[in-house]
């Protein structure tokens, strides 16, 4: 039997509250996920009472054998008087952390989780305790609706910074995962679910429904025939049905609320029209504008009625420009052609880091659930990356111009989405990835892409209390990308760098 001792890494003082002793028949690995079956309000109150200045950390836990602990155990990281029965030194804590084979942050169980489901819920829960850089407790969305999660997402203990396996092994594992997913997409007809949210009008809709239904039905029957003869392995149960059984009623309620979010394509184009008038007719070459408009119309058509999936696709593609710019600047340096772009590489990496967090937010909201969406986004991203590398090779300013168009469209789309769903989003908590990015203690990369703000001696520190704040922050982030891409075209970025160095004092 062990006692759960809760402490906060990087903080001073003592943690004045404890988790529950494991019940008979339950075992917990050292520093693994710990059940904290306390009312959410109680935990929040106790954390505030502790008056600790936790620098953007998440509470973690340590198990101490009962013969070394008593019912009033506290974990201290910095206090010098060390009674082994009452204290855990910082050195011991760090050593245990390094040696732990399984490391997960403690989680808070929502009040509606039955006791017999606690362990099952713990395995997939993301309701982690988060304390921001100001020492304030932050409630996060205790649900993850994404296809990629756990080890495939950042901010999971024991995962961040891991060295990848070889390319063949990674490729094989990904193929197996996606191969099962594509079979499930046909057998369980996820396309019907996708189209039901945005049916096509008139005769086009009837043709689409007839052709699509016939194709999906044929593929499903072929899969069943091959499975019955042992040629294909037995397909796992419908993952959506499994997920529906595992998530709590709170998560079901949040998902239903997210499904009611709306986005009007016509309203977005009205905003786009205003932006075009401000830019003028000669802003971009006709060939580039044709490609840009084609992408926008594709997003309108394919993701109509599915805004979260649309944003996930957009954020997947939005990272590619910064990957390509860094690649080309690296090549110029390696060939000895150009080294003055070193600071540009730093800004572009910070921009890509920002888009990565946007992507993780959309993943956690379920943007990558469907196999066809992932297929489209993955292939579009690779093609887009190489096209931008070629464009940058011949004309870097034109590559930046195209990115400014895309980021401007993102500003208009997120702006409309925020305004149209303000009341809804103010009733939802923020995802965990958003809290880590906007409220964590490491703001170096967040600051580095705020080129125009910093040039104006402004240091941006957005709040992140609700989903409304999250989407508002993303909209403003995209606005900063627009400004940076514009500055890269007219060389004003050089003066911005000089102002940034004067503004930021680390």
XYZ file of C-alpha atoms in Angstrom:
506
model
C 0.000 0.000 0.000
C 1.277 3.484 -0.818
C 0.290 7.062 -0.159
C 0.017 9.534 -2.998
C 2.127 12.601 -2.306
C 1.432 15.562 -4.552
C 4.027 18.212 -5.321
C 4.687 20.805 -7.975
C 7.954 20.788 -9.900
C 9.843 24.028 -9.825
C 7.885 25.534 -6.937
C 8.690 26.417 -3.396
C 6.741 25.442 -0.287
C 4.565 22.489 0.428
C 1.597 21.026 -1.358
C -1.199 21.111 1.246
C -3.416 18.432 -0.261
C -3.189 14.743 -1.001
C -4.703 12.315 -3.442
C -6.453 9.151 -2.286
C -4.718 5.983 -1.225
C -5.053 3.306 -3.913
C -7.903 0.924 -3.173
C -7.361 -2.787 -2.823
C -6.458 -4.442 -6.078
C -5.207 -1.230 -7.712
C -1.555 -0.507 -8.341
C 0.108 2.682 -9.508
C 3.581 3.018 -10.985
C 5.826 5.689 -9.540
C 5.009 9.053 -11.125
C 2.295 7.547 -13.268
C -1.192 8.977 -13.630
C -2.798 9.461 -10.227
C -6.517 9.531 -9.516
C -7.554 12.635 -7.658
C -11.231 11.934 -6.862
C -11.838 15.359 -5.376
C -14.514 17.868 -6.432
C -13.120 20.229 -9.034
C -13.977 23.290 -6.916
C -12.220 21.786 -3.901
C -8.982 21.170 -5.781
C -9.119 24.651 -7.253
C -9.618 26.182 -3.803
C -6.803 24.179 -2.232
C -4.401 25.122 -4.997
C -5.187 28.775 -4.502
C -4.688 28.457 -0.753
C -1.210 27.086 -1.320
C -0.068 30.511 -2.614
C 2.703 28.965 -4.662
C 4.249 30.697 -7.669
C 4.319 27.819 -10.100
C 6.023 28.893 -13.320
C 3.679 27.405 -15.909
C 4.003 23.897 -14.525
C 1.674 20.991 -14.048
C 1.301 19.365 -10.660
C 3.035 16.005 -10.543
C 2.982 13.227 -7.960
C 5.174 10.722 -6.174
C 4.255 7.488 -4.405
C 5.842 6.950 -1.010
C 5.643 3.541 0.770
C 3.490 3.608 3.877
C 6.406 2.704 6.101
C 8.058 6.005 5.063
C 4.968 8.152 5.236
C 1.993 8.928 7.409
C -1.382 10.481 6.824
C 0.039 14.014 6.997
C 2.741 13.607 4.398
C 3.812 16.718 2.487
C 6.190 16.925 -0.444
C 8.710 19.725 -0.306
C 11.202 20.509 -3.034
C 13.289 23.260 -1.500
C 12.941 23.334 2.299
C 16.245 22.362 3.885
C 15.166 20.450 7.054
C 14.571 17.013 5.569
C 12.802 14.385 7.607
C 12.688 11.318 5.318
C 9.262 10.467 6.723
C 7.894 13.879 5.891
C 9.887 15.326 2.991
C 10.991 14.594 -0.553
C 14.151 16.483 -1.497
C 14.473 18.122 -4.884
C 17.380 15.839 -5.794
C 15.388 12.713 -4.897
C 12.416 13.995 -6.799
C 14.409 14.728 -9.967
C 16.171 11.372 -9.762
C 12.869 9.539 -9.457
C 11.538 11.520 -12.365
C 14.455 10.539 -14.581
C 14.231 6.878 -13.641
C 10.487 6.554 -14.065
C 9.578 4.378 -17.003
C 6.031 5.671 -17.064
C 5.535 9.367 -16.457
C 2.134 11.009 -16.632
C 0.706 14.080 -15.052
C -2.027 13.644 -12.476
C -5.515 14.064 -13.808
C -8.736 15.352 -12.336
C -11.739 13.146 -12.809
C -14.986 14.942 -13.673
C -17.697 14.466 -11.092
C -19.809 12.324 -13.428
C -17.265 9.486 -13.753
C -18.517 6.339 -11.974
C -15.983 4.849 -9.584
C -15.786 1.562 -11.471
C -14.808 3.497 -14.640
C -12.061 5.592 -13.072
C -9.131 3.511 -14.274
C -10.536 3.214 -17.789
C -11.159 6.933 -17.931
C -7.681 7.681 -16.618
C -6.075 5.931 -19.584
C -7.445 8.458 -22.079
C -8.100 11.473 -19.909
C -6.558 14.848 -20.601
C -8.008 16.675 -17.603
C -4.613 17.619 -16.244
C -3.880 20.064 -13.476
C -2.368 23.230 -14.925
C -0.931 26.201 -13.085
C -0.036 29.190 -15.237
C 3.031 31.401 -15.038
C 1.251 33.650 -12.523
C 0.526 30.782 -10.133
C -3.165 30.620 -11.040
C -5.009 27.341 -11.422
C -6.497 26.926 -14.921
C -9.313 24.585 -15.842
C -8.812 22.836 -19.195
C -11.087 20.892 -21.526
C -11.119 17.404 -19.995
C -11.723 15.734 -23.347
C -9.683 14.860 -26.409
C -11.623 14.025 -29.563
C -8.656 13.666 -31.898
C -7.319 10.723 -33.872
C -3.762 11.557 -32.879
C -3.361 11.808 -29.125
C -1.282 10.498 -26.269
C 2.204 9.699 -27.570
C 1.365 11.459 -30.848
C 0.796 14.790 -29.142
C 3.057 17.202 -27.244
C 2.832 17.901 -23.512
C 2.645 14.246 -22.553
C 5.209 13.275 -19.897
C 7.779 10.816 -21.132
C 6.986 11.718 -24.759
C 8.248 15.241 -25.415
C 11.733 15.223 -26.908
C 11.899 11.499 -27.626
C 14.239 10.381 -30.404
C 12.273 8.854 -33.323
C 12.772 5.360 -34.687
C 14.135 4.771 -38.155
C 12.177 5.907 -41.195
C 11.198 2.380 -42.243
C 9.839 1.539 -38.804
C 7.959 4.825 -38.505
C 6.552 4.448 -42.000
C 5.460 0.884 -41.349
C 3.722 1.777 -38.083
C 1.948 4.721 -39.687
C 0.853 2.566 -42.628
C -0.631 -0.043 -40.294
C -2.511 2.619 -38.374
C -3.875 4.344 -41.458
C -4.575 1.041 -43.240
C -6.902 0.031 -40.423
C -8.432 3.505 -40.466
C -9.220 3.415 -44.196
C -10.911 -0.001 -43.828
C -12.966 1.374 -40.950
C -13.875 4.449 -42.982
C -15.535 2.235 -45.615
C -17.007 -0.412 -43.324
C -18.528 2.087 -40.911
C -19.250 4.683 -43.631
C -17.795 7.782 -42.064
C -18.396 9.557 -45.401
C -22.140 9.466 -44.749
C -21.524 11.249 -41.444
C -19.327 13.841 -43.147
C -21.802 14.592 -45.922
C -24.826 14.648 -43.607
C -23.397 17.761 -41.958
C -23.274 19.618 -45.282
C -25.384 17.958 -47.998
C -24.912 19.266 -51.512
C -27.943 21.019 -53.020
C -30.221 19.833 -55.817
C -29.196 17.458 -58.554
C -25.512 17.720 -57.604
C -26.338 16.334 -54.167
C -28.324 13.448 -55.608
C -25.509 12.500 -57.993
C -22.915 12.784 -55.243
C -25.006 10.660 -52.894
C -25.654 7.952 -55.510
C -22.038 7.640 -56.663
C -20.564 7.936 -53.176
C -22.950 5.449 -51.619
C -22.351 2.879 -54.364
C -18.567 3.188 -54.091
C -18.472 2.996 -50.292
C -20.880 0.052 -50.284
C -18.769 -1.841 -52.841
C -15.570 -1.262 -50.867
C -17.243 -2.328 -47.617
C -18.562 -5.553 -49.172
C -15.144 -6.336 -50.652
C -13.518 -5.795 -47.262
C -16.000 -8.119 -45.546
C -15.508 -10.807 -48.246
C -11.718 -10.692 -47.841
C -11.993 -10.730 -44.045
C -14.300 -13.764 -44.007
C -11.764 -15.736 -46.062
C -8.872 -14.850 -43.796
C -7.122 -12.680 -46.363
C -7.588 -9.585 -44.216
C -7.403 -9.479 -40.444
C -10.558 -9.008 -38.388
C -11.415 -5.340 -38.234
C -11.646 -3.717 -34.787
C -14.937 -2.293 -33.609
C -16.069 1.104 -34.876
C -13.696 3.525 -33.123
C -16.396 6.167 -32.778
C -18.644 3.715 -30.948
C -15.770 2.751 -28.639
C -14.964 6.409 -27.966
C -18.618 7.186 -27.223
C -18.665 4.487 -24.534
C -15.442 5.686 -22.912
C -16.032 9.401 -22.712
C -18.063 10.914 -19.915
C -21.373 12.685 -20.229
C -19.515 15.982 -19.760
C -17.349 15.248 -22.794
C -20.402 14.221 -24.804
C -22.048 17.511 -23.874
C -18.973 19.524 -24.897
C -18.732 17.654 -28.206
C -22.390 18.328 -28.929
C -21.816 21.994 -28.180
C -18.811 22.142 -30.508
C -20.887 20.514 -33.244
C -23.276 23.468 -33.114
C -20.533 25.964 -34.029
C -21.263 27.664 -37.338
C -19.186 29.298 -40.066
C -20.695 31.184 -43.006
C -18.660 31.049 -46.212
C -20.485 34.102 -47.537
C -19.588 36.121 -44.427
C -15.930 35.137 -44.781
C -15.923 36.305 -48.415
C -17.400 39.639 -47.326
C -14.407 40.102 -45.047
C -12.118 38.964 -47.845
C -13.647 41.589 -50.139
C -12.839 44.353 -47.680
C -9.259 43.109 -47.381
C -8.857 43.009 -51.176
C -10.035 46.604 -51.460
C -7.412 47.645 -48.926
C -4.667 45.759 -50.778
C -5.459 47.064 -54.219
C -5.647 45.274 -57.605
C -1.896 44.872 -58.051
C -1.225 43.172 -54.740
C -0.420 39.762 -56.218
C 0.226 38.342 -59.731
C -2.842 36.823 -61.445
C -1.355 33.290 -61.588
C -0.741 33.264 -57.828
C -4.196 34.636 -57.130
C -5.825 31.922 -59.240
C -4.081 29.217 -57.183
C -5.073 30.977 -53.966
C -8.728 31.277 -54.978
C -8.784 27.626 -56.011
C -7.634 26.625 -52.529
C -10.248 28.861 -50.877
C -13.097 27.480 -52.992
C -11.947 23.943 -52.217
C -12.093 24.695 -48.480
C -15.578 26.167 -48.870
C -16.853 23.151 -50.772
C -15.168 20.250 -49.017
C -15.458 21.519 -45.429
C -18.816 23.260 -45.641
C -20.607 22.709 -42.334
C -17.448 21.281 -40.709
C -15.500 24.295 -39.373
C -13.249 22.453 -36.914
C -12.116 20.038 -39.643
C -11.580 23.000 -41.956
C -9.351 24.733 -39.437
C -7.415 21.532 -38.819
C -6.758 21.178 -42.564
C -5.792 24.856 -42.802
C -3.355 24.609 -39.883
C -1.795 21.444 -41.322
C -1.105 23.240 -44.589
C -0.190 26.540 -42.888
C 2.991 25.079 -41.389
C 4.451 24.235 -44.797
C 5.571 27.749 -45.827
C 7.766 28.073 -42.753
C 9.233 24.609 -43.257
C 10.062 25.530 -46.859
C 11.550 28.935 -45.989
C 13.814 27.397 -43.340
C 14.853 24.689 -45.807
C 15.799 27.178 -48.514
C 17.606 29.568 -46.150
C 19.538 26.598 -44.771
C 20.543 25.590 -48.302
C 21.692 29.113 -49.113
C 23.857 29.146 -46.004
C 25.252 25.667 -46.667
C 26.190 26.622 -50.225
C 27.840 29.805 -49.010
C 25.434 32.017 -50.947
C 23.673 33.874 -48.157
C 23.944 34.136 -44.383
C 22.131 37.374 -43.664
C 18.884 35.422 -43.345
C 19.847 33.715 -40.085
C 17.420 35.825 -38.058
C 14.705 35.052 -40.583
C 15.138 31.360 -39.813
C 14.540 32.070 -36.133
C 11.338 34.005 -36.870
C 10.092 31.343 -39.293
C 10.695 28.616 -36.737
C 8.738 30.609 -34.157
C 5.935 30.999 -36.711
C 5.908 27.270 -37.417
C 5.891 26.579 -33.656
C 2.847 28.811 -33.376
C 1.046 26.995 -36.198
C 1.930 23.660 -34.603
C 0.044 24.650 -31.472
C -2.912 25.793 -33.523
C -2.832 22.358 -35.149
C -2.741 20.521 -31.810
C -5.682 22.572 -30.581
C -7.716 21.587 -33.641
C -6.655 17.945 -33.236
C -7.868 17.870 -29.649
C -11.223 19.237 -30.836
C -11.595 16.359 -33.303
C -10.417 18.003 -36.512
C -8.429 14.951 -37.642
C -10.999 12.225 -36.891
C -11.804 11.209 -40.465
C -9.384 9.249 -42.624
C -10.220 11.145 -45.825
C -9.482 14.489 -44.134
C -6.086 13.226 -43.007
C -5.369 11.822 -46.475
C -6.228 15.117 -48.155
C -4.305 17.254 -45.676
C -1.180 15.065 -45.696
C -0.844 14.939 -49.469
C -1.762 18.606 -49.941
C 0.894 19.602 -47.396
C 3.700 17.671 -49.095
C 2.799 19.089 -52.519
C 2.477 22.598 -51.082
C 5.869 22.315 -49.382
C 7.745 21.433 -52.568
C 5.900 24.056 -54.623
C 6.867 26.738 -52.113
C 10.489 25.586 -52.127
C 10.530 25.988 -55.910
C 8.786 29.369 -55.703
C 11.207 30.580 -53.033
C 14.150 29.393 -55.154
C 13.113 31.665 -58.028
C 11.405 34.515 -56.171
C 11.386 34.653 -52.341
C 9.202 37.778 -52.236
C 6.520 36.030 -54.282
C 6.608 33.080 -51.876
C 6.070 35.491 -48.979
C 3.276 37.173 -50.934
C 1.433 33.882 -51.358
C 1.768 33.167 -47.638
C 0.378 36.598 -46.841
C -2.709 35.725 -48.894
C -3.209 32.450 -47.018
C -2.667 34.007 -43.598
C -5.035 36.856 -44.463
C -7.712 34.323 -45.348
C -7.087 32.633 -41.990
C -7.583 35.948 -40.162
C -10.904 36.511 -41.923
C -12.091 32.940 -41.335
C -11.171 32.844 -37.649
C -12.566 36.345 -37.169
C -15.945 35.323 -38.551
C -15.880 32.084 -36.544
C -15.185 33.925 -33.286
C -17.877 36.541 -33.853
C -20.510 34.000 -34.930
C -19.985 31.707 -31.918
C -19.047 34.124 -29.140
C -21.690 33.030 -26.637
C -21.018 29.330 -27.249
C -17.256 29.592 -26.919
C -17.410 31.636 -23.735
C -19.129 28.647 -22.097
C -16.347 26.161 -22.978
C -12.953 25.746 -21.253
C -9.714 25.942 -23.294
C -7.828 22.850 -24.529
C -4.728 21.798 -22.603
C -2.370 22.579 -25.520
C -3.678 26.146 -25.630
C -2.976 26.658 -21.920
C 0.577 25.399 -22.306
C 1.268 27.719 -25.212
C -0.428 30.925 -24.118
C -0.119 30.652 -20.326
C 3.120 28.690 -19.858
C 6.333 30.188 -18.536
C 8.405 29.733 -21.726
C 7.300 32.581 -23.988
C 10.501 32.972 -25.964
C 9.157 31.492 -29.210
C 5.787 33.151 -28.714
C 7.495 36.525 -28.564
C 9.795 35.889 -31.506
C 7.108 35.907 -34.191
C 5.414 39.068 -32.843
C 7.595 41.182 -35.110
C 5.305 44.164 -35.630
C 4.090 44.244 -32.027
C 7.623 44.192 -30.683
C 8.758 46.767 -33.216
C 6.090 49.020 -31.700
C 7.378 48.273 -28.186
C 4.317 46.123 -27.422
C 4.654 42.797 -25.628
C 1.556 40.692 -26.193
C 0.233 38.630 -23.291
C -3.212 37.228 -24.201
C -5.506 35.586 -21.699
C -6.744 32.024 -22.116
C -9.719 31.373 -19.846
C -12.272 30.095 -22.349
C -12.558 28.662 -25.851
C -13.469 32.158 -26.991
C -10.059 33.377 -25.834
C -8.393 30.500 -27.667
C -9.942 31.262 -31.054
C -9.457 34.995 -30.528
C -5.779 34.378 -29.812
C -5.420 32.238 -32.925
C -7.061 34.969 -35.011
C -4.614 37.527 -33.624
C -1.681 35.146 -34.172
C -2.634 34.879 -37.842
C -2.718 38.668 -37.999
C 0.870 38.731 -36.806
C 1.812 36.232 -39.528
C 0.234 38.539 -42.122
C 2.272 41.493 -40.845
C 5.510 39.475 -40.788
C 4.992 38.163 -44.336
C 4.371 41.739 -45.512
C 7.530 42.937 -43.759
C 9.545 40.187 -45.441
C 8.483 41.488 -48.854
C 9.470 45.128 -48.366
C 12.569 44.493 -46.217
C 11.106 46.396 -43.248
C 11.702 43.201 -41.284
C 15.325 44.346 -40.923
C 14.294 47.401 -38.922
C 11.816 45.270 -36.993
C 14.676 43.035 -35.848
C 16.537 46.051 -34.497
C 13.482 47.143 -32.501
C 12.857 43.614 -31.254
C 16.360 43.375 -29.796
C 15.730 46.576 -27.882
C 12.268 45.544 -26.666
C 12.964 41.994 -25.499
C 15.275 41.656 -22.517
C 15.701 38.008 -21.522
